[in-house]
Amino acid sequence: MKKVEIFDTPEELSRRAAQLFAEASRRAIGERGHFTAALAGGSTPKGLYKILADENDEFRAGVGWKKVFIFFGDERNVPPNDEQSNYKMAHEVFLSNVPLPRQNIFRIKGELSAKDAAEDYSKTIRRFFKLDDDELPRFDLILLGLGDDAHTASIFPHTSAAENPQDIAAAVNVRKLQTERVTLTAKTINQAREILFLVSGEAKASALKNVLEGEFQPEEFPAQLIKPTDGELIWLTERGAASLLD
Ligand code: 6PG
């Protein structure tokens, strides 16, 4: 099931995301004793991460942090202290400000080659979720952004969108950025119980329209690959990003 919510400001979008994060964590911890979430990189999620890091925030207070396990949707091929690192951003803004045990954070080792990092991350996830070789993990929550080229995580247009079902995570060569990335595959993302897109800014308007209302062309608009097999998909959008939607 897909839902689109439109907010007047990025702040309102971030507050709603924090509420959904807290609700998902309460549900997961109540039902299964722990909460697994994969974080998005880029800049849009920073608003959400700042709210969850604010010790006076009501949503932050509602999260059982000791039972939260943090993963990443994708990572750049850089070391964890590099300005480009999604881990570095999340750690500085969010993870270093919540009472989350260090061993509950599973970063993608961007300092390795993309291929080795993808294999290492897939193995780590398989071990954590106690998966057989052909099983995929079911995250409780996956946060995603949307690029102005309709990429999500690091599933970019005209790349091997890493559809190989055996791959939990894959190395992707992003020619247009002249760089390698590591990303959860769309197949893995689609196993999640809840997928939240956070999309803000006029620059995303045409990508969002193409993804939500355009023809199904996943090579052009990779975010169209994101369709949960048995979960909820919620698009949290800011008014500028949603300005072209019917
Ligand atoms: C990354 C993200 C990427 C991001 C989009 C949107 O590694 O950059 O995973 O998929 O979510 O590019 O980025 P902004 O939120 O900065 O617009």
Short mmCIF file of C-alpha atoms and ligand atoms in Angstrom, two decimals:
data_model
loop_
_atom_site.label_atom_id
_atom_site.label_comp_id
_atom_site.label_asym_id
_atom_site.label_seq_id
_atom_site.Cartn_x
_atom_site.Cartn_y
_atom_site.Cartn_z
CA MET A 1 0.00 0.00 0.00
CA LYS A 2 1.35 3.42 -1.01
CA LYS A 3 0.53 6.70 0.73
CA VAL A 4 1.65 10.24 -0.20
CA GLU A 5 1.66 12.94 2.49
CA ILE A 6 2.42 16.58 1.56
CA PHE A 7 3.81 19.07 4.09
CA ASP A 8 4.18 22.85 3.89
CA THR A 9 7.74 22.84 5.25
CA PRO A 10 10.71 20.46 5.57
CA GLU A 11 10.41 20.84 9.35
CA GLU A 12 6.85 19.49 9.35
CA LEU A 13 7.97 16.63 7.10
CA SER A 14 10.80 15.81 9.51
CA ARG A 15 8.49 15.86 12.53
CA ARG A 16 6.12 13.43 10.83
CA ALA A 17 9.09 11.20 9.96
CA ALA A 18 10.21 11.26 13.61
CA GLN A 19 6.70 10.28 14.70
CA LEU A 20 6.63 7.36 12.23
CA PHE A 21 10.15 6.28 13.30
CA ALA A 22 9.08 6.24 16.98
CA GLU A 23 5.82 4.41 16.20
CA ALA A 24 7.62 1.79 14.07
CA SER A 25 10.19 1.24 16.82
CA ARG A 26 7.48 0.78 19.48
CA ARG A 27 5.62 -1.72 17.27
CA ALA A 28 8.76 -3.71 16.40
CA ILE A 29 10.12 -3.82 19.95
CA GLY A 30 6.67 -4.74 21.27
CA GLU A 31 6.20 -7.54 18.74
CA ARG A 32 9.77 -8.87 18.27
CA GLY A 33 11.92 -7.38 20.99
CA HIS A 34 14.03 -5.28 18.65
CA PHE A 35 13.82 -2.64 15.89
CA THR A 36 15.93 -2.72 12.73
CA ALA A 37 16.16 0.47 10.67
CA ALA A 38 18.25 1.35 7.59
CA LEU A 39 19.14 5.05 7.36
CA ALA A 40 19.22 7.20 4.23
CA GLY A 41 22.15 9.41 3.35
CA GLY A 42 22.19 12.80 1.68
CA SER A 43 20.85 16.00 3.26
CA THR A 44 17.06 15.63 3.49
CA PRO A 45 17.05 13.17 6.41
CA LYS A 46 19.22 15.52 8.54
CA GLY A 47 16.07 17.27 9.82
CA LEU A 48 14.72 13.94 11.08
CA TYR A 49 18.07 12.91 12.58
CA LYS A 50 18.34 16.24 14.45
CA ILE A 51 14.89 15.70 16.00
CA LEU A 52 15.75 12.15 17.09
CA ALA A 53 19.01 13.47 18.59
CA ASP A 54 17.24 16.16 20.64
CA GLU A 55 17.04 14.81 24.17
CA ASN A 56 14.01 17.02 24.89
CA ASP A 57 12.06 15.66 21.94
CA GLU A 58 8.89 13.65 22.66
CA PHE A 59 9.43 11.22 19.76
CA ARG A 60 13.03 10.52 20.78
CA ALA A 61 11.86 9.77 24.32
CA GLY A 62 9.45 7.16 22.94
CA VAL A 63 12.19 5.02 21.37
CA GLY A 64 13.70 2.04 23.23
CA TRP A 65 17.22 2.87 22.01
CA LYS A 66 18.93 -0.14 23.62
CA LYS A 67 16.83 -2.36 21.32
CA VAL A 68 17.37 -0.33 18.16
CA PHE A 69 19.74 -1.70 15.48
CA ILE A 70 20.91 0.72 12.80
CA PHE A 71 21.93 -0.17 9.26
CA PHE A 72 22.43 1.96 6.12
CA GLY A 73 20.60 1.97 2.80
CA ASP A 74 23.75 2.86 0.93
CA GLU A 75 27.23 4.30 1.31
CA ARG A 76 29.79 6.10 -0.73
CA ASN A 77 33.12 4.38 -1.40
CA VAL A 78 34.96 6.48 1.19
CA PRO A 79 36.28 5.92 4.75
CA PRO A 80 33.92 6.63 7.70
CA ASN A 81 35.62 9.94 8.53
CA ASP A 82 35.24 11.34 4.99
CA GLU A 83 32.92 14.33 4.48
CA GLN A 84 31.11 12.27 1.82
CA SER A 85 30.35 9.40 4.18
CA ASN A 86 26.67 8.77 4.97
CA TYR A 87 27.82 7.06 8.15
CA LYS A 88 29.80 10.16 9.21
CA MET A 89 26.77 12.42 8.70
CA ALA A 90 24.39 10.10 10.57
CA HIS A 91 26.90 9.53 13.38
CA GLU A 92 27.58 13.24 13.92
CA VAL A 93 23.99 14.44 13.66
CA PHE A 94 22.15 11.50 15.19
CA LEU A 95 23.87 8.31 16.36
CA SER A 96 26.40 9.96 18.69
CA ASN A 97 23.52 11.77 20.43
CA VAL A 98 21.27 8.82 21.34
CA PRO A 99 21.89 6.09 23.97
CA LEU A 100 22.45 3.47 21.27
CA PRO A 101 25.12 0.84 22.03
CA ARG A 102 27.96 1.07 19.47
CA GLN A 103 27.61 -2.63 18.67
CA ASN A 104 24.05 -1.90 17.47
CA ILE A 105 25.33 0.13 14.51
CA PHE A 106 26.27 -1.71 11.31
CA ARG A 107 27.96 0.63 8.86
CA ILE A 108 28.94 -0.23 5.30
CA LYS A 109 32.76 -0.32 5.21
CA GLY A 110 33.29 2.35 2.56
CA GLU A 111 37.03 2.16 3.13
CA LEU A 112 37.12 -1.24 1.39
CA SER A 113 36.65 -1.73 -2.34
CA ALA A 114 32.93 -1.42 -3.21
CA LYS A 115 32.80 -5.12 -4.05
CA ASP A 116 34.41 -6.18 -0.75
CA ALA A 117 32.25 -3.72 1.22
CA ALA A 118 29.07 -5.08 -0.38
CA GLU A 119 30.10 -8.67 0.38
CA ASP A 120 31.07 -7.80 3.95
CA TYR A 121 27.78 -5.93 4.52
CA SER A 122 25.68 -8.73 3.02
CA LYS A 123 27.46 -11.23 5.29
CA THR A 124 26.93 -9.01 8.36
CA ILE A 125 23.21 -8.68 7.59
CA ARG A 126 22.87 -12.43 6.91
CA ARG A 127 24.48 -13.16 10.26
CA PHE A 128 22.37 -10.60 12.17
CA PHE A 129 19.06 -11.76 10.68
CA LYS A 130 20.18 -15.43 10.82
CA LEU A 131 19.41 -15.91 7.09
CA ASP A 132 20.01 -18.86 4.80
CA ASP A 133 21.95 -18.09 1.59
CA ASP A 134 18.85 -17.48 -0.50
CA GLU A 135 16.89 -15.47 2.10
CA LEU A 136 16.58 -11.68 2.21
CA PRO A 137 16.33 -9.59 5.41
CA ARG A 138 13.07 -7.98 6.47
CA PHE A 139 13.96 -4.59 8.00
CA ASP A 140 11.32 -2.99 10.20
CA LEU A 141 11.95 0.42 8.61
CA ILE A 142 13.95 1.66 5.64
CA LEU A 143 14.42 5.42 5.11
CA LEU A 144 15.02 6.54 1.53
CA GLY A 145 15.65 9.80 -0.30
CA LEU A 146 15.03 10.62 -3.94
CA GLY A 147 17.60 12.16 -6.24
CA ASP A 148 16.57 14.73 -8.86
CA ASP A 149 17.39 11.95 -11.37
CA ALA A 150 14.90 9.65 -9.59
CA HIS A 151 17.61 7.47 -8.02
CA THR A 152 17.10 6.15 -4.53
CA ALA A 153 19.69 4.72 -2.15
CA SER A 154 22.44 4.17 -4.72
CA ILE A 155 20.23 2.63 -7.37
CA PHE A 156 20.95 5.09 -10.17
CA PRO A 157 19.47 5.27 -13.67
CA HIS A 158 21.13 2.99 -16.25
CA THR A 159 23.24 1.10 -13.75
CA SER A 160 23.09 -2.55 -12.84
CA ALA A 161 20.27 -1.85 -10.38
CA ALA A 162 21.63 -4.93 -8.66
CA GLU A 163 18.48 -6.95 -9.08
CA ASN A 164 20.30 -10.19 -8.33
CA PRO A 165 18.08 -11.74 -5.66
CA GLN A 166 21.07 -13.39 -3.96
CA ASP A 167 22.60 -9.96 -3.34
CA ILE A 168 21.43 -8.30 -0.16
CA ALA A 169 23.75 -5.43 -0.96
CA ALA A 170 25.68 -4.76 -4.15
CA ALA A 171 28.50 -2.61 -5.50
CA VAL A 172 27.32 -0.21 -8.19
CA ASN A 173 29.52 1.69 -10.64
CA VAL A 174 27.86 5.10 -11.03
CA ARG A 175 29.43 6.35 -14.26
CA LYS A 176 27.81 9.80 -14.12
CA LEU A 177 29.37 10.44 -10.71
CA GLN A 178 32.55 8.58 -11.70
CA THR A 179 32.40 6.69 -8.48
CA GLU A 180 31.47 3.36 -6.96
CA ARG A 181 28.73 3.01 -4.35
CA VAL A 182 27.38 0.23 -2.15
CA THR A 183 23.61 -0.11 -1.91
CA LEU A 184 20.92 -2.37 -0.56
CA THR A 185 19.26 -3.90 -3.61
CA ALA A 186 15.67 -3.01 -4.49
CA LYS A 187 14.71 -6.61 -3.76
CA THR A 188 16.08 -6.28 -0.23
CA ILE A 189 14.45 -2.89 0.34
CA ASN A 190 11.10 -4.29 -0.82
CA GLN A 191 11.11 -6.89 1.96
CA ALA A 192 10.81 -4.15 4.59
CA ARG A 193 7.77 -3.81 6.86
CA GLU A 194 7.76 -0.05 6.29
CA ILE A 195 9.51 2.13 3.72
CA LEU A 196 9.59 5.91 4.19
CA PHE A 197 10.67 8.25 1.37
CA LEU A 198 11.64 11.77 2.49
CA VAL A 199 11.49 14.16 -0.50
CA SER A 200 11.88 17.92 -0.19
CA GLY A 201 12.56 20.81 -2.58
CA GLU A 202 11.39 22.05 -5.98
CA ALA A 203 14.39 20.34 -7.60
CA LYS A 204 12.78 16.95 -6.95
CA ALA A 205 9.37 17.86 -8.44
CA SER A 206 9.83 16.31 -11.88
CA ALA A 207 11.56 13.19 -10.52
CA LEU A 208 8.73 12.71 -8.01
CA LYS A 209 6.07 13.14 -10.72
CA ASN A 210 7.82 10.66 -13.01
CA VAL A 211 8.21 8.11 -10.24
CA LEU A 212 4.67 8.37 -8.89
CA GLU A 213 2.67 9.24 -12.00
CA GLY A 214 4.89 8.41 -14.99
CA GLU A 215 5.12 5.24 -17.04
CA PHE A 216 6.92 2.33 -15.38
CA GLN A 217 10.49 2.84 -16.64
CA PRO A 218 12.77 1.72 -13.78
CA GLU A 219 15.96 2.12 -15.82
CA GLU A 220 15.06 5.83 -16.10
CA PHE A 221 13.31 6.18 -12.73
CA PRO A 222 14.88 3.60 -10.38
CA ALA A 223 12.77 4.67 -7.37
CA GLN A 224 9.87 3.00 -9.21
CA LEU A 225 11.51 -0.32 -8.27
CA ILE A 226 10.54 0.32 -4.65
CA LYS A 227 7.31 -1.60 -4.10
CA PRO A 228 7.11 -3.41 -0.73
CA THR A 229 6.11 -7.07 -1.18
CA ASP A 230 4.32 -7.12 2.19
CA GLY A 231 4.74 -3.76 3.84
CA GLU A 232 3.79 -0.12 3.86
CA LEU A 233 5.25 2.56 1.56
CA ILE A 234 4.81 6.16 2.67
CA TRP A 235 6.04 9.16 0.65
CA LEU A 236 6.66 12.16 2.92
CA THR A 237 6.93 15.12 0.55
CA GLU A 238 7.35 18.85 0.95
CA ARG A 239 5.03 21.12 -1.06
CA GLY A 240 7.71 22.22 -3.56
CA ALA A 241 8.70 18.64 -4.35
CA ALA A 242 5.02 17.68 -4.73
CA SER A 243 4.14 20.75 -6.83
CA LEU A 244 3.76 18.79 -10.12
CA LEU A 245 1.68 15.92 -8.75
CA ASP A 246 -1.92 15.59 -10.01
C1 6PG B 1 23.06 9.24 -0.84
C2 6PG B 1 21.63 8.87 -0.63
C3 6PG B 1 20.86 9.29 -1.84
C4 6PG B 1 20.01 10.46 -1.40
C5 6PG B 1 19.44 11.19 -2.59
C6 6PG B 1 18.72 12.46 -2.13
O1 6PG B 1 23.94 8.43 -0.54
O2 6PG B 1 23.25 10.39 -1.27
O3 6PG B 1 21.43 7.62 -0.26
O4 6PG B 1 20.06 8.28 -2.39
O5 6PG B 1 18.95 9.97 -0.58
O6 6PG B 1 20.53 11.53 -3.42
O7 6PG B 1 19.68 13.27 -1.48
P1 6PG B 1 19.27 14.64 -0.76
O8 6PG B 1 18.39 14.25 0.39
O9 6PG B 1 20.58 15.23 -0.32
O10 6PG B 1 18.55 15.47 -1.79
#
